XYZ file of C-alpha atoms in Angstrom:
226
model
C 3.551 -10.412 -13.626
C 6.047 -8.911 -16.694
C 4.025 -10.760 -19.516
C 0.859 -9.104 -18.621
C 2.484 -5.882 -18.568
C 4.231 -6.401 -21.833
C 0.594 -6.560 -23.518
C -0.087 -2.761 -21.878
C 3.154 -1.528 -22.842
C 2.659 2.167 -23.720
C 4.032 3.281 -27.090
C 6.960 5.621 -27.524
C 5.130 8.684 -26.915
C 2.824 7.534 -24.070
C 5.073 9.132 -21.487
C 4.015 12.515 -22.566
C 0.434 11.550 -23.016
C -2.873 12.472 -21.697
C -3.624 13.200 -18.062
C -7.155 12.922 -16.905
C -10.372 11.131 -16.881
C -9.342 9.747 -20.320
C -6.758 7.240 -18.467
C -9.336 5.989 -16.150
C -10.354 2.765 -18.330
C -6.374 2.402 -18.809
C -6.140 2.372 -15.277
C -8.856 0.077 -14.668
C -7.619 -2.464 -17.100
C -4.446 -2.609 -14.911
C -6.186 -2.504 -11.710
C -8.567 -5.542 -12.020
C -5.793 -8.149 -12.483
C -3.851 -6.183 -9.651
C -6.477 -6.287 -6.935
C -7.285 -10.429 -7.891
C -3.471 -10.699 -7.409
C -3.615 -8.939 -4.174
C -6.401 -10.662 -2.668
C -5.197 -14.198 -3.769
C -1.311 -13.440 -2.374
C -2.488 -11.624 0.693
C -5.201 -13.794 1.829
C -3.380 -17.030 1.415
C -0.367 -15.765 3.290
C -2.860 -14.771 6.176
C -4.487 -18.191 5.836
C -1.348 -20.033 6.178
C 0.240 -17.828 9.034
C -3.050 -18.328 11.001
C -2.468 -22.034 10.851
C 0.985 -21.908 12.288
C 2.456 -22.022 15.540
C 5.216 -20.268 17.311
C 4.531 -17.092 15.491
C 6.650 -13.882 16.037
C 5.778 -11.115 18.303
C 7.548 -8.216 16.484
C 6.611 -5.412 18.857
C 7.571 -3.499 22.105
C 5.696 -3.859 25.130
C 5.034 -0.277 25.652
C 3.604 0.279 21.853
C 0.534 -2.025 23.562
C -0.228 1.472 25.650
C -1.027 3.492 22.359
C -4.489 4.777 22.490
C -7.321 2.986 20.234
C -9.058 5.940 18.225
C -11.842 4.367 16.230
C -12.360 7.932 14.125
C -9.000 7.215 13.037
C -10.620 4.855 10.522
C -11.457 7.346 8.445
C -7.874 8.037 7.597
C -7.164 4.730 7.256
C -9.808 4.054 4.964
C -8.756 7.119 2.556
C -6.144 4.985 1.156
C -9.166 3.769 -1.011
C -9.187 7.703 -2.321
C -5.701 7.674 -2.657
C -5.581 4.622 -4.826
C -7.754 6.640 -7.513
C -5.784 9.782 -7.815
C -3.369 8.415 -10.341
C -6.019 7.658 -12.825
C -6.197 11.301 -13.441
C -2.950 12.703 -12.773
C -0.462 10.344 -14.201
C 0.672 9.369 -17.807
C 0.016 5.663 -18.922
C 3.593 5.072 -18.992
C 3.681 6.125 -15.341
C 0.406 4.097 -14.670
C 2.223 1.335 -16.046
C 5.322 1.293 -14.231
C 3.358 2.170 -10.836
C 1.599 -1.322 -11.487
C 5.034 -3.010 -11.708
C 6.115 -1.526 -8.371
C 2.889 -2.661 -6.750
C 3.478 -6.411 -7.894
C 6.846 -6.589 -6.646
C 5.890 -4.688 -3.310
C 3.270 -7.240 -2.782
C 5.582 -10.509 -3.448
C 8.364 -8.711 -1.176
C 5.694 -8.419 1.206
C 4.053 -12.188 0.976
C 7.870 -13.496 1.417
C 8.209 -11.714 4.442
C 5.041 -12.604 5.649
C 5.893 -16.077 5.304
C 9.489 -16.067 6.332
C 8.530 -13.768 9.568
C 4.818 -15.067 10.612
C 3.835 -12.597 13.332
C 1.024 -11.992 15.623
C -0.718 -8.777 16.610
C -0.124 -7.577 20.095
C -3.484 -5.722 20.390
C -6.456 -7.263 21.226
C -9.386 -6.575 18.863
C -12.233 -5.024 20.811
C -15.467 -7.017 20.407
C -17.929 -3.994 19.991
C -16.694 -0.427 18.761
C -19.571 2.326 19.457
C -20.524 3.887 16.429
C -17.982 2.132 14.369
C -18.998 -1.487 15.199
C -20.388 -2.627 11.397
C -16.888 -0.761 10.091
C -14.262 -2.646 12.389
C -16.223 -6.204 12.251
C -16.102 -6.324 8.538
C -12.759 -5.272 8.655
C -11.836 -8.089 11.207
C -13.790 -10.419 9.080
C -11.976 -9.974 6.253
C -8.325 -9.373 7.790
C -6.906 -12.116 9.943
C -4.101 -10.041 11.998
C -1.061 -11.777 10.640
C 0.394 -9.852 7.746
C 1.978 -7.359 9.813
C 5.972 -6.787 8.819
C 5.880 -4.844 6.592
C 2.621 -3.169 6.184
C 1.339 -3.270 2.800
C -1.183 -0.647 3.776
C 1.864 1.804 4.507
C 3.859 0.668 1.729
C 1.160 1.190 -0.918
C 0.631 4.709 0.772
C 4.155 5.314 0.373
C 4.564 4.353 -2.844
C 1.564 6.047 -4.155
C 2.384 9.310 -2.546
C 6.007 9.242 -3.554
C 4.694 8.841 -7.291
C 1.918 11.497 -7.029
C 4.473 14.193 -5.461
C 6.892 13.348 -8.301
C 4.100 13.952 -11.187
C 2.639 16.971 -9.288
C 4.114 20.467 -9.172
C 2.103 22.930 -6.771
C 3.799 22.769 -3.675
C 0.394 22.952 -1.906
C -0.516 19.753 -3.025
C 2.797 18.232 -2.655
C 2.684 19.135 1.375
C -1.016 17.836 1.239
C 0.424 14.485 0.009
C 3.297 14.359 2.779
C 0.687 15.212 5.739
C -1.722 12.603 4.168
C 1.116 10.109 4.393
C 1.672 10.808 8.106
C -1.740 10.474 8.939
C -1.963 7.065 7.108
C 1.082 6.028 9.098
C -0.296 7.128 12.741
C -3.904 5.422 11.625
C -2.444 1.943 10.994
C -1.166 2.145 14.772
C -4.249 3.941 16.341
C -6.851 1.837 14.718
C -4.525 -1.204 16.215
C -3.971 -2.791 12.892
C -0.255 -2.468 12.867
C 3.124 -1.858 15.328
C 5.663 0.604 14.960
C 8.257 -1.859 13.133
C 5.305 -2.632 10.506
C 5.161 1.130 9.557
C 8.902 1.387 9.499
C 9.483 -1.585 7.235
C 6.275 -0.715 5.044
C 7.535 2.824 4.584
C 11.069 1.102 3.429
C 9.536 -1.255 1.051
C 7.470 1.338 -0.736
C 10.318 3.853 -1.071
C 12.620 1.193 -2.261
C 9.802 -0.303 -4.817
C 9.595 3.495 -5.904
C 13.272 4.334 -6.417
C 14.285 0.583 -7.982
C 11.124 -0.160 -10.205
C 8.916 2.486 -10.616
C 12.097 5.304 -11.680
C 13.687 2.470 -13.628
C 10.511 1.603 -15.462
C 9.902 5.096 -16.062
C 13.534 5.749 -17.462
C 13.076 2.620 -19.629
C 10.100 3.923 -21.263
C 11.758 7.237 -21.974
C 14.938 5.726 -23.647
C 12.088 3.371 -25.784
C 10.571 6.646 -26.747
C 13.862 7.892 -27.615
C 15.129 5.043 -30.193
């Protein structure tokens, strides 16, 4: 993936570049190959695990008593909105660094999925009144095996940390943190993940933010100073 990002490496002044709708096309150029890569890796690991036997049960029995709250699907799906925000809030250097961190998060998660093939403890309902079409579409796309770490949570954590650092108003930062808490709760309450999935997802998102995103930003700044 390094070869791809080298082709879109920002120039020396891009770190202080324009934040706004003008970055949308640049962000789309990054997002298109990332989306294809995500789909290929994520669905491949899920398919492989679905054909394995002796998968792990990486949850506690008490977790199975958690309520199923279909309306939390609105929060669960709000990740799609979160994914759009960097296009109008971050610089091109920050967007490139974020893309690198996402790729690393994806491959780390994929490696863990293959090393720790897991089964979901929750039984998926056959019918969800008022939300049936949404859940049936979700279940058709996503087999319940890519669990530890939750990429839904890892991506949320990475994006929220990035936006938190890049935006200064306190009320926006507070809102981002609350959004993150709700996203973590949503994956549990729509019975897509377990507690360990959430914890490991938060850890993965944080590590990719600290070790990949921030270091990429520092390298971009160092390059601009040369």
